[in-house]
Amino acid sequence: ERVGGRTQSKYKPGHLPCNTILRSHFTDHKGCNRSKFADIWLPDGTVKSLSIEGVARLQGFPDWYEFPRETATAGSIIGYSVPPSFASQLFMSAQSILKAAIV
């Protein structure tokens, strides 16, 4: 999601919800890798570029999960995924509702 457009700052203040991680953040319209797909501004003003591992951690992937080396492929996996912790909570909720309905 583009923040600020062409005339305003390209950052989102920390008090606003963060953007959703999308597959399109990792590739351009021609299918080429984007080397800078996510920057984070730290409170001291330092700007850090996130690695695939950093974005995966934000999305909830465990540290042991191995991604392909290609940024576009790894980004597709991350961008099309449902955060594992969310999927787990959703499944547990659905399971408890179904168990209650059976009893």
Short mmCIF file of C-alpha atoms in Angstrom, two decimals, residues 15-89:
data_model
loop_
_atom_site.label_atom_id
_atom_site.label_comp_id
_atom_site.label_asym_id
_atom_site.label_seq_id
_atom_site.Cartn_x
_atom_site.Cartn_y
_atom_site.Cartn_z
CA HIS A 15 0.34 5.22 16.13
CA LEU A 16 -1.46 4.00 12.97
CA PRO A 17 -1.98 0.32 12.12
CA CYS A 18 0.75 -1.10 9.89
CA ASN A 19 0.12 -2.08 6.29
CA THR A 20 -0.61 -5.65 5.32
CA ILE A 21 2.36 -7.60 3.97
CA LEU A 22 1.54 -8.36 0.33
CA ARG A 23 3.25 -10.38 -2.39
CA SER A 24 3.42 -7.23 -4.52
CA HIS A 25 5.83 -5.64 -2.03
CA PHE A 26 8.54 -8.04 -3.20
CA THR A 27 8.19 -7.78 -6.98
CA ASP A 28 7.47 -4.97 -9.41
CA HIS A 29 4.88 -5.00 -12.19
CA LYS A 30 7.36 -6.82 -14.48
CA GLY A 31 7.95 -9.63 -11.95
CA CYS A 32 11.43 -8.36 -11.02
CA ASN A 33 12.76 -8.47 -7.47
CA ARG A 34 12.58 -5.34 -5.38
CA SER A 35 15.71 -4.94 -3.31
CA LYS A 36 14.10 -2.40 -0.96
CA PHE A 37 10.65 -3.57 -0.06
CA ALA A 38 10.31 -2.56 3.58
CA ASP A 39 12.02 0.10 5.64
CA ILE A 40 11.46 0.72 9.33
CA TRP A 41 12.14 4.05 11.01
CA LEU A 42 13.43 3.56 14.53
CA PRO A 43 12.67 6.09 17.31
CA ASP A 44 16.21 7.53 17.06
CA GLY A 45 15.65 8.33 13.36
CA THR A 46 17.71 5.41 12.03
CA VAL A 47 16.24 3.70 8.96
CA LYS A 48 16.64 -0.07 8.68
CA SER A 49 15.78 -2.16 5.64
CA LEU A 50 14.07 -5.42 6.50
CA SER A 51 15.41 -8.70 5.22
CA ILE A 52 13.19 -11.58 4.13
CA GLU A 53 13.81 -13.11 7.56
CA GLY A 54 12.68 -9.88 9.25
CA VAL A 55 9.47 -9.69 7.23
CA ALA A 56 8.84 -13.39 7.90
CA ARG A 57 9.23 -12.77 11.61
CA LEU A 58 6.71 -9.90 11.43
CA GLN A 59 4.33 -12.25 9.60
CA GLY A 60 4.72 -14.81 12.40
CA PHE A 61 6.88 -17.45 10.73
CA PRO A 62 9.12 -19.40 13.12
CA ASP A 63 12.87 -18.71 12.91
CA TRP A 64 13.58 -22.27 11.74
CA TYR A 65 11.42 -21.90 8.58
CA GLU A 66 13.63 -21.85 5.49
CA PHE A 67 12.69 -19.68 2.52
CA PRO A 68 13.98 -19.89 -1.07
CA ARG A 69 16.94 -17.62 -1.84
CA GLU A 70 15.06 -15.63 -4.50
CA THR A 71 13.43 -12.54 -2.99
CA ALA A 72 10.39 -12.72 -5.30
CA THR A 73 9.70 -16.39 -4.44
CA ALA A 74 10.22 -15.93 -0.70
CA GLY A 75 8.13 -12.76 -0.84
CA SER A 76 5.34 -14.61 -2.61
CA ILE A 77 5.27 -17.22 0.15
CA ILE A 78 5.18 -14.55 2.85
CA GLY A 79 2.76 -12.24 1.00
CA TYR A 80 0.23 -14.96 0.17
CA SER A 81 0.38 -16.54 3.62
CA VAL A 82 -1.91 -16.22 6.58
CA PRO A 83 0.18 -15.53 9.69
CA PRO A 84 0.68 -18.94 11.37
CA SER A 85 -0.33 -17.65 14.81
CA PHE A 86 -3.58 -16.24 13.37
CA ALA A 87 -4.33 -19.50 11.53
CA SER A 88 -3.73 -21.45 14.75
CA GLN A 89 -6.04 -19.21 16.79
#
